[in-house]
């Protein structure tokens, strides 16, 4: 029987929702094709996540637990992934497309002599491999890509699949792992974290995103207030992460993150294709821009033409009223 | 430090395009230097200016890619290797990674720099593949590079924060365009680029089995994205439209 394996990413001590989305999809593929649906979790506290994982249908969870996985480092992660992959021998190994995944995916494919399709919007099984849809040309169009190989790695954009619970009591396989210092190829010196209370943009239900139109502290304060009444995450265009106004982790777009919240409010953002590439899958898009011809209006469900400094205060006030 | 920067010629994402019966039709003349690679070149030039060394660019591509190579030379790279492809091969990231690795096998260098992804396909695979083939320490998505005591110190953008990683040389690193604004070549640079050497290399001379280069992945067709309908634009008095849209988000869109 073939196996579809899903890598479950842990970030800031939590299961990444995007990994569970991928697992949900893999479970349905496995059920339809008679394959076994398995998962692997690699973390300093990996075993504590088994309960959360089996809820989404994995019949076996491979657990690699070692203090070395407290922070992301590609050498140990690659070693663990290679080891699990070699022993499970999955026909498909699926990942959520996080920065952690992007750091090792190509290397794992080279190491395991597997075919790989990165950053897909959807994928399915075909005879002898995998077929996927990928956004290309700054997400202006899609292509269909096929990988024919006994082993295929695939990484999936967040928000591509819905969570789907289907409780299994998974068999737990503890994987032996050790690594000594001499094997470490690089050193992690320091982690510079984004400002404290940030919401994971990949998981946010609502996002307020600021662009170059937000010029000063007053503008930033309005963005923060709107985000707080909506319990939204704050994102930013490249114009503002580049100039240091917002933390680089908050950049949304081709270079930054791909997000798909229920509500996306673009404030003072022109709508360059590279920005739109990261947010066009949001369910409802609101744009606030003083230029009636700004391209962002082409993707917005609700476009407010106006000066953000004049629009935001009554907009925030009205939302506060509605929220009671 | 000796830097090799891998640069790719890619289609300009701003060029008009059309899809006919699953085929992508666009102007084959509108090709550019991949933006992420331009950032890698820029950073190598800055480090060379500070610490000395040499910056060589390597490009696998058809004859036309010499324009892309000239651009990097005009920015200030010292020399170039052009690994000739016909342009008709259906290579994927894995194929390019194998060719690059074969090229680097007997070379001496401190840092191999690449872009974090190709801006047309966003694959982002080649860098870590090359590192794995050559057993090099590496990191990806760099937003800052420094040289300290002969090591490369990389600031990389991770999922939630930035990580400072120290790599011994030789090593590989993939670069984000968040690292810098690549310089625009000036006239002097453009003139100088014409005198800089471009070494042309045939893939067959690199000692790789051609069948190994056959791509495992294949693009079978292109299609339009499900179009997003532009919604309604609300113009007029700021206070009024702001309140109206807020109401609609509640009653019509149901997202509040
Ligand atoms: C390879 C590559 C990758 C890239 N990746 C990304 C990415 O991941 N994310 C990203 O965002 N960009 C990315 N970019 C950059 C992108 O092309 C744009 O330069 C950037 O998105 C512009 O940001 P902006 O819309 O905030 O600024 P601008 O384009 O300058 O737009 C500012 C907007 O604010 C409006 N405005 C000004 N004042 C006000 C006011 N008072 N009230 C209301 N509206 C106002 C203006 O009308 C204008 O439309 C990338 C570019 C390249 C080449
Ligand atoms: N044909 C090529 N010639 C030189 N470098 C390349 C080539 N293809 C890919 N690269 C390098 O690999 C990076 C990532 O490529 P990709 O895996 O296609 O996203 C690019 O930014 C380049 O630095």
XYZ file of C-alpha atoms and ligand atoms in Angstrom:
656
model
C 0.000 0.000 0.000
C 1.334 3.416 -0.800
C 1.662 6.156 1.755
C 0.857 9.837 1.639
C 2.905 11.615 4.257
C 2.262 15.134 5.575
C 4.824 17.233 7.411
C 3.264 19.069 10.342
C 5.006 22.349 11.024
C 5.116 23.785 14.527
C 5.571 27.485 14.922
C 5.797 29.381 18.185
C 4.747 26.239 20.056
C 1.594 25.742 18.004
C 0.486 23.470 15.191
C 0.529 25.483 11.987
C -3.000 25.537 10.661
C -1.742 25.463 7.099
C -0.156 22.047 7.821
C -3.500 20.735 9.047
C -5.132 22.051 5.875
C -2.639 19.991 3.885
C -3.213 16.966 6.121
C -6.977 17.291 5.626
C -6.472 17.219 1.871
C -4.028 14.304 2.040
C -6.521 12.363 4.142
C -9.170 12.716 1.442
C -6.672 11.748 -1.272
C -5.602 8.737 0.777
C -9.191 7.625 1.365
C -10.039 7.941 -2.305
C -6.976 6.031 -3.467
C -6.658 3.466 -0.713
C -3.332 4.885 0.459
C -2.317 5.224 4.047
C -2.381 8.760 5.469
C 0.540 9.434 7.780
C 2.087 12.504 9.349
C 5.453 13.533 10.709
C 6.056 16.110 13.390
C 9.540 17.363 14.255
C 9.938 19.557 17.297
C 11.505 19.888 20.722
C 8.089 18.887 22.123
C 6.889 16.914 19.151
C 4.922 14.262 21.072
C 2.668 16.869 22.645
C 1.177 17.570 19.213
C 0.068 14.024 18.392
C -3.468 14.578 19.739
C -3.976 17.615 17.576
C -2.697 15.743 14.528
C -4.747 12.574 14.817
C -7.914 14.673 14.761
C -7.266 15.284 11.084
C -7.047 11.700 10.025
C -3.448 10.541 10.218
C -3.348 6.825 10.958
C 0.310 6.959 11.932
C 2.269 9.855 13.367
C 6.061 9.797 13.145
C 7.469 11.788 16.026
C 10.956 13.227 15.994
C 11.587 14.875 19.325
C 14.865 16.527 20.169
C 15.832 19.806 21.864
C 17.724 20.764 18.735
C 14.393 21.501 17.029
C 13.550 24.328 19.413
C 14.440 26.785 16.679
C 14.399 26.336 12.943
C 17.752 25.233 11.539
C 18.007 23.545 8.191
C 20.755 20.991 8.893
C 18.955 19.004 11.620
C 15.559 19.446 9.973
C 16.881 18.095 6.703
C 18.496 15.176 8.466
C 15.261 14.293 10.278
C 13.106 14.662 7.163
C 15.492 12.529 5.113
C 15.518 9.841 7.760
C 11.735 9.674 8.032
C 11.294 9.815 4.291
C 13.747 6.992 3.730
C 12.000 4.759 6.243
C 8.368 5.561 5.364
C 9.031 5.658 1.631
C 5.955 7.742 0.812
C 4.735 8.138 -2.750
C 3.762 11.701 -1.876
C 5.255 13.874 0.866
C 3.229 17.061 1.340
C 4.138 20.267 3.162
C 2.548 23.604 3.935
C 4.553 26.215 2.100
C 6.096 28.011 5.099
C 9.501 29.701 5.167
C 10.710 26.696 7.158
C 9.598 24.382 4.362
C 11.047 26.568 1.625
C 14.392 26.411 3.420
C 14.710 22.628 2.982
C 12.384 21.451 0.226
C 14.861 21.552 -2.655
C 17.615 20.006 -0.552
C 15.319 17.186 0.570
C 14.313 16.478 -3.028
C 17.976 16.340 -4.057
C 18.881 14.202 -1.064
C 16.068 11.699 -1.609
C 16.116 11.814 -5.386
C 12.471 12.856 -5.440
C 10.541 15.054 -7.848
C 9.251 18.265 -6.310
C 6.543 20.818 -7.066
C 6.677 23.891 -4.834
C 4.037 26.344 -3.729
C 0.961 24.857 -5.362
C -2.627 26.062 -5.060
C -3.979 22.508 -5.367
C -2.803 19.028 -6.196
C -4.156 15.587 -6.949
C -2.831 12.120 -7.625
C -2.392 10.858 -11.152
C -1.095 7.616 -12.494
C 2.576 7.539 -11.523
C 2.724 10.844 -9.729
C 1.104 14.141 -8.902
C -0.621 16.862 -10.862
C -0.771 20.376 -9.448
C -1.959 23.869 -10.206
C 0.553 26.634 -9.581
C 0.140 30.394 -9.783
C 2.915 31.812 -12.009
C 3.956 35.133 -13.575
C 3.414 36.956 -10.271
C 0.207 34.941 -9.859
C -1.362 36.482 -12.965
C -2.062 33.030 -14.406
C -1.963 29.376 -13.390
C -0.118 26.468 -14.832
C -0.718 22.752 -14.581
C 2.402 20.883 -13.592
C 2.870 17.142 -13.513
C 5.531 15.256 -11.620
C 6.004 11.660 -12.603
C 8.152 9.914 -10.076
C 7.947 7.238 -7.424
C 8.473 9.945 -4.843
C 6.977 13.388 -5.156
C 7.363 16.283 -2.746
C 4.753 18.991 -2.897
C 4.311 22.207 -0.910
C 0.934 23.898 -0.687
C 0.041 27.562 -0.212
C -1.822 28.353 2.981
C -5.582 28.675 2.647
C -5.753 26.264 -0.290
C -7.785 23.661 1.583
C -10.353 23.683 4.367
C -9.727 21.970 7.660
C -11.584 18.715 7.872
C -11.673 16.778 11.117
C -11.824 13.004 10.972
C -10.639 11.454 14.175
C -8.238 8.524 13.985
C -6.419 7.021 16.867
C -3.047 7.156 15.313
C -0.238 4.757 15.901
C 2.714 6.743 17.211
C 6.155 5.955 15.856
C 9.001 7.494 17.819
C 11.914 8.106 15.510
C 15.412 7.914 16.966
C 17.296 11.069 16.289
C 20.600 12.431 17.366
C 22.941 14.940 15.977
C 26.248 16.040 17.327
C 27.754 19.459 17.077
C 30.240 18.355 14.461
C 27.390 17.663 12.059
C 25.989 21.155 12.387
C 26.977 23.057 9.315
C 25.936 26.484 10.520
C 25.273 28.315 13.754
C 22.114 30.093 14.743
C 23.343 33.196 16.474
C 20.183 34.982 17.313
C 16.493 35.286 16.573
C 15.165 38.736 16.020
C 11.453 38.403 16.654
C 8.718 40.508 15.260
C 7.045 42.858 17.708
C 5.363 40.787 20.444
C 1.643 40.316 19.976
C 1.478 39.735 16.247
C -1.170 37.453 14.807
C 0.056 34.786 12.365
C -0.969 36.303 9.029
C -1.386 32.867 7.445
C -4.062 32.102 10.016
C -5.668 35.514 10.489
C -9.418 35.766 9.794
C -8.992 39.454 9.007
C -6.008 41.506 7.889
C -5.529 45.254 7.726
C -2.669 46.007 5.358
C -0.889 49.339 5.145
C 0.846 50.801 2.106
C 2.853 53.879 1.234
C -0.244 56.026 1.684
C 0.209 55.493 5.420
C 2.791 58.159 5.996
C 3.269 58.814 9.677
C 2.584 57.813 13.257
C -0.957 59.098 12.946
C -1.538 56.779 9.997
C 0.027 53.853 11.829
C -2.176 54.559 14.840
C -5.279 54.435 12.621
C -4.136 51.098 11.153
C -3.561 49.680 14.650
C -6.943 50.876 15.834
C -8.779 49.390 12.867
C -6.900 46.109 13.336
C -7.749 46.051 16.997
C -11.514 46.579 16.542
C -11.530 43.834 13.907
C -9.152 41.575 15.891
C -7.211 41.572 12.661
C -3.554 40.933 11.884
C -1.528 43.818 10.480
C 0.179 43.381 7.134
C 2.107 45.764 4.932
C 3.195 46.385 1.372
C 6.820 46.262 0.418
C 6.945 50.042 0.344
C 6.514 50.064 4.115
C 8.570 47.030 5.079
C 11.432 48.252 2.926
C 11.441 51.654 4.601
C 11.305 50.023 8.017
C 7.891 51.431 8.942
C 6.641 47.882 9.518
C 8.477 44.693 10.409
C 9.627 42.713 7.345
C 7.727 39.650 8.636
C 4.519 41.514 7.819
C 5.141 41.899 4.088
C 2.361 40.448 1.954
C 2.940 39.516 -1.664
C 5.273 37.654 -3.973
C 8.349 38.225 -1.813
C 6.359 38.270 1.399
C 3.536 36.077 2.609
C 0.577 34.657 0.729
C -2.584 35.122 2.770
C -6.260 34.303 2.360
C -8.302 35.799 5.191
C -12.064 36.300 5.200
C -11.525 40.060 5.140
C -8.573 42.011 3.713
C -8.498 45.767 3.992
C -5.813 47.410 1.839
C -5.132 50.938 3.027
C -3.055 53.249 0.843
C -1.818 50.360 -1.311
C -1.684 50.833 -5.085
C -2.150 47.169 -5.964
C 1.064 46.264 -7.806
C 0.875 42.733 -9.226
C 3.487 41.526 -6.753
C 1.342 42.681 -3.861
C -1.886 41.338 -5.326
C -0.105 37.975 -5.797
C -0.166 37.589 -2.028
C -3.719 38.623 -1.218
C -5.999 38.005 -4.202
C -7.391 34.848 -2.594
C -8.886 36.767 0.316
C -12.630 36.274 0.526
C -13.684 39.909 0.779
C -11.325 42.707 -0.203
C -11.784 46.330 0.780
C -9.503 48.986 -0.673
C -9.085 52.529 0.572
C -7.132 54.700 -1.840
C -7.335 58.322 -2.902
C -6.528 57.524 -6.533
C -9.707 56.298 -8.286
C -7.547 54.582 -10.937
C -5.398 52.606 -8.516
C -5.195 48.976 -9.734
C -6.130 47.695 -6.271
C -9.728 48.607 -7.110
C -9.726 45.956 -9.831
C -9.579 43.231 -7.202
C -11.537 44.961 -4.444
C -15.128 44.040 -3.629
C -15.578 47.348 -1.851
C -13.489 50.290 -3.005
C -13.483 53.496 -1.048
C -12.017 56.367 -3.036
C -10.699 58.856 -0.545
C -7.981 60.062 1.766
C -7.308 57.361 4.324
C -6.825 59.970 7.033
C -10.382 61.137 6.464
C -11.932 57.748 5.734
C -10.498 55.655 8.555
C -11.800 57.551 11.626
C -15.511 57.313 10.699
C -14.952 53.793 9.279
C -13.476 52.635 12.600
C -16.212 54.377 14.553
C -18.958 52.749 12.508
C -17.414 49.293 12.874
C -17.165 49.820 16.631
C -20.872 50.672 16.662
C -21.786 47.572 14.643
C -19.641 45.343 16.837
C -21.421 46.913 19.831
C 36.056 36.587 -0.987
C 35.242 34.879 -4.204
C 31.561 35.068 -5.022
C 29.788 33.135 -7.720
C 26.287 34.505 -8.301
C 23.826 32.404 -10.296
C 21.694 34.617 -12.473
C 18.732 33.657 -14.579
C 17.073 35.302 -17.525
C 13.318 35.299 -16.947
C 10.280 36.674 -18.768
C 9.214 40.141 -17.695
C 6.086 39.641 -15.591
C 4.805 43.001 -16.827
C 4.826 41.896 -20.472
C 1.362 41.329 -21.939
C 0.457 37.663 -22.142
C -2.228 35.500 -23.614
C -3.289 31.922 -23.218
C -4.452 30.055 -26.295
C -5.574 26.451 -25.969
C -3.494 25.997 -22.867
C -0.389 27.570 -24.342
C 1.211 30.672 -22.972
C 1.909 33.266 -25.612
C 4.148 36.168 -24.781
C 6.831 38.301 -26.321
C 10.016 36.228 -26.222
C 12.047 39.431 -26.417
C 10.821 40.770 -23.117
C 13.291 39.041 -20.870
C 14.911 40.464 -17.753
C 17.450 39.626 -15.088
C 15.548 37.878 -12.284
C 14.963 40.561 -9.612
C 16.116 38.313 -6.762
C 19.346 37.538 -8.598
C 19.953 41.245 -9.133
C 19.786 41.638 -5.364
C 22.283 38.809 -4.939
C 24.662 40.506 -7.389
C 24.237 43.845 -5.615
C 25.011 42.364 -2.203
C 28.096 40.565 -3.499
C 29.338 43.830 -5.020
C 28.846 45.662 -1.732
C 30.748 42.957 0.169
C 33.509 42.992 -2.417
C 33.797 46.769 -2.083
C 34.160 46.350 1.691
C 36.336 43.279 1.926
C 37.874 42.809 -1.501
C 37.520 39.755 -3.685
C 35.842 38.896 -6.920
C 32.295 38.570 -8.206
C 31.646 36.167 -11.048
C 28.180 35.521 -12.451
C 27.018 32.223 -13.916
C 24.009 31.888 -16.159
C 22.512 28.871 -17.882
C 20.506 30.075 -20.828
C 20.217 30.475 -24.580
C 22.352 32.897 -26.616
C 19.989 35.743 -25.789
C 20.884 35.398 -22.099
C 24.127 37.218 -22.882
C 22.062 40.418 -22.487
C 21.186 39.415 -18.943
C 24.837 38.614 -18.281
C 25.903 42.025 -19.644
C 23.507 43.673 -17.254
C 25.183 42.008 -14.262
C 28.612 42.893 -15.645
C 27.467 46.481 -16.116
C 26.383 46.554 -12.473
C 29.992 45.712 -11.631
C 30.490 41.953 -11.664
C 34.046 41.116 -12.738
C 33.420 38.263 -15.125
C 30.898 35.739 -16.280
C 30.351 32.175 -17.351
C 27.585 31.524 -19.824
C 26.511 27.888 -19.811
C 24.836 27.515 -23.163
C 21.381 26.033 -23.475
C 19.250 26.063 -26.584
C 16.192 27.355 -24.779
C 14.120 24.435 -26.072
C 15.076 22.089 -23.264
C 12.306 21.610 -20.737
C 14.486 22.010 -17.675
C 13.109 22.421 -14.183
C 14.858 23.677 -11.040
C 16.329 20.208 -10.452
C 17.905 20.189 -13.938
C 19.417 23.649 -13.469
C 20.671 22.671 -10.019
C 22.433 19.633 -11.480
C 24.101 21.701 -14.182
C 25.197 24.388 -11.737
C 26.529 21.776 -9.311
C 28.500 20.088 -12.067
C 29.972 23.457 -12.996
C 30.940 24.283 -9.397
C 32.369 20.856 -8.634
C 35.981 21.715 -9.405
C 35.785 25.453 -8.728
C 37.150 27.342 -5.771
C 34.926 29.878 -4.088
C 33.759 31.225 -0.783
C 30.111 31.942 -1.505
C 27.627 30.775 -4.124
C 24.793 33.289 -4.197
C 21.427 32.665 -5.825
C 18.029 34.286 -5.917
C 15.488 32.971 -3.470
C 13.192 32.216 -6.370
C 12.636 32.837 -10.060
C 10.181 35.702 -10.341
C 8.208 34.039 -13.128
C 7.723 30.624 -11.504
C 8.353 31.315 -7.794
C 9.806 27.807 -7.440
C 12.545 28.607 -4.960
C 14.206 25.214 -5.191
C 17.491 25.566 -7.048
C 19.497 27.121 -4.206
C 19.063 24.417 -1.602
C 19.405 21.743 -4.293
C 22.799 23.088 -5.317
C 23.846 23.256 -1.665
C 22.791 19.646 -1.119
C 24.541 18.383 -4.254
C 27.753 20.112 -3.190
C 27.281 19.322 0.536
C 27.605 23.010 1.377
C 26.261 24.769 4.438
C 23.556 27.114 3.225
C 20.677 29.290 4.129
C 17.765 30.737 2.186
C 15.718 33.929 2.024
C 18.572 36.197 3.105
C 17.659 39.803 3.788
C 21.152 40.840 4.869
C 24.721 39.577 4.446
C 27.918 40.386 6.320
C 31.394 38.931 6.287
C 32.924 38.358 9.736
C 36.202 36.542 10.379
C 35.957 34.836 7.040
C 32.458 33.548 7.754
C 29.248 34.671 6.122
C 26.703 36.056 8.568
C 23.238 35.926 7.116
C 20.102 37.579 8.350
C 17.255 35.492 6.991
C 13.540 36.109 7.052
C 11.899 33.169 8.788
C 8.248 32.482 9.403
C 7.714 34.880 12.267
C 11.013 36.591 12.870
C 14.474 37.005 11.482
C 17.269 34.585 12.172
C 20.965 35.450 12.287
C 22.915 32.530 10.926
C 26.650 32.127 10.674
C 27.933 29.989 7.822
C 31.526 28.858 7.380
C 32.804 29.187 3.819
C 32.448 27.781 1.264
C 28.690 28.087 1.518
C 25.572 28.910 -0.471
C 22.912 31.517 0.181
C 19.684 32.483 -1.563
C 18.765 36.155 -1.547
C 15.538 38.086 -1.163
C 14.995 41.371 -2.941
C 14.309 42.799 0.524
C 18.055 42.888 0.973
C 18.798 45.994 -1.071
C 17.955 48.058 -4.121
C 20.144 46.790 -6.940
C 22.129 49.578 -8.578
C 21.111 50.683 -12.056
C 24.141 50.377 -14.342
C 25.556 53.742 -15.385
C 27.145 54.550 -18.739
C 30.650 53.842 -17.456
C 29.526 50.463 -16.178
C 27.858 49.642 -19.463
C 30.972 50.567 -21.442
C 33.192 48.581 -19.087
C 30.926 45.543 -19.313
C 31.724 45.202 -22.998
C 35.364 44.532 -22.201
C 34.700 42.015 -19.465
C 35.213 38.343 -20.267
C 32.286 35.983 -20.767
C 33.411 32.395 -20.746
C 31.127 30.184 -22.816
C 30.672 26.625 -21.666
C 28.769 23.751 -23.244
C 26.645 21.620 -20.935
C 28.141 18.531 -22.541
C 31.586 19.583 -21.316
C 30.511 19.451 -17.663
C 30.535 15.682 -17.482
C 26.855 15.159 -16.693
C 24.776 12.411 -18.142
C 22.190 14.224 -20.309
C 19.432 11.795 -19.314
C 19.900 12.927 -15.717
C 18.903 16.416 -16.752
C 15.500 15.317 -17.935
C 13.001 17.156 -15.790
C 10.833 15.184 -13.381
C 8.257 17.915 -13.571
C 6.548 19.166 -16.665
C 4.228 22.093 -17.275
C 1.380 20.587 -19.270
C -0.754 23.677 -19.807
C -1.563 27.204 -18.695
C -4.916 28.626 -17.718
C -6.488 31.885 -16.626
C -7.003 32.435 -12.955
C -10.615 32.370 -11.899
C -11.226 36.092 -12.320
C -12.091 38.278 -9.372
C -14.919 40.582 -10.261
C -14.099 44.171 -9.465
C -16.736 45.258 -6.961
C -18.218 48.636 -6.457
C -16.313 51.872 -5.978
C -17.685 54.292 -3.435
C -16.791 57.894 -4.112
C -17.988 60.996 -2.377
C -17.891 62.504 1.040
C -15.390 60.497 3.137
C -17.505 60.242 6.261
C -20.554 59.042 4.355
C -18.880 56.409 2.185
C -16.839 55.121 5.110
C -19.998 54.478 7.133
C -21.843 53.030 4.163
C -19.106 50.482 3.397
C -18.770 49.544 7.075
C -22.519 48.822 7.111
C -22.268 46.732 3.950
C -19.432 44.686 5.390
C -21.822 43.742 8.145
C -25.129 43.305 6.309
C -24.066 42.312 2.801
C -20.619 40.709 3.048
C -21.177 39.298 6.512
C -17.563 39.588 7.557
C -17.801 41.692 10.718
C 10.240 40.674 -7.670
C 9.392 41.649 -6.897
C 8.732 41.200 -5.756
C 7.916 42.062 -5.026
N 7.262 41.574 -3.927
C 6.397 42.373 -3.261
C 5.646 41.894 -2.136
O 5.797 40.749 -1.694
N 4.762 42.741 -1.535
C 4.567 44.025 -1.967
O 3.727 44.724 -1.392
N 5.278 44.501 -3.002
C 6.185 43.733 -3.645
N 6.921 44.258 -4.693
C 6.868 45.721 -4.928
C 5.666 46.172 -5.723
O 5.985 46.134 -7.100
C 5.285 47.636 -5.341
O 6.416 48.465 -5.496
C 4.770 47.814 -3.921
O 3.766 46.852 -3.646
C 4.190 49.202 -3.747
O 3.714 49.406 -2.440
P 2.522 50.438 -2.167
O 1.308 50.043 -2.899
O 2.401 50.579 -0.676
O 3.124 51.819 -2.679
P 2.728 52.703 -3.960
O 2.716 51.893 -5.188
O 3.579 53.902 -3.879
O 1.216 53.091 -3.673
C 0.792 53.947 -2.654
C -0.707 54.164 -2.851
O -1.221 54.912 -1.757
C -2.173 55.846 -2.262
N -2.215 56.939 -1.291
C -1.249 57.858 -1.031
N -1.665 58.700 -0.050
C -2.906 58.297 0.305
C -3.865 58.779 1.244
N -3.604 59.813 2.043
N -5.049 58.136 1.335
C -5.343 57.090 0.532
N -4.472 56.591 -0.387
C -3.270 57.195 -0.488
C -1.669 56.232 -3.621
O -2.752 56.664 -4.440
C -1.053 54.936 -4.128
O -1.988 54.168 -4.870
C 7.770 43.412 -5.429
C 8.442 43.861 -6.560
C 9.252 43.006 -7.294
C 9.949 43.523 -8.517
N 19.180 28.894 -15.677
C 19.756 29.376 -14.568
N 20.968 29.974 -14.642
C 21.541 30.488 -13.524
N 20.969 30.457 -12.319
C 19.759 29.875 -12.196
C 19.097 29.290 -13.291
N 17.928 28.783 -12.856
C 17.850 29.047 -11.534
N 18.953 29.713 -11.126
C 19.222 30.232 -9.774
O 18.327 29.607 -8.853
C 17.477 30.580 -8.242
C 16.141 30.006 -7.893
O 15.547 29.384 -8.987
P 14.149 28.617 -8.943
O 14.362 27.304 -8.293
O 13.797 28.502 -10.393
O 13.175 29.491 -8.220
C 17.486 31.747 -9.209
O 17.166 32.954 -8.548
C 18.934 31.712 -9.719
O 19.818 32.297 -8.780
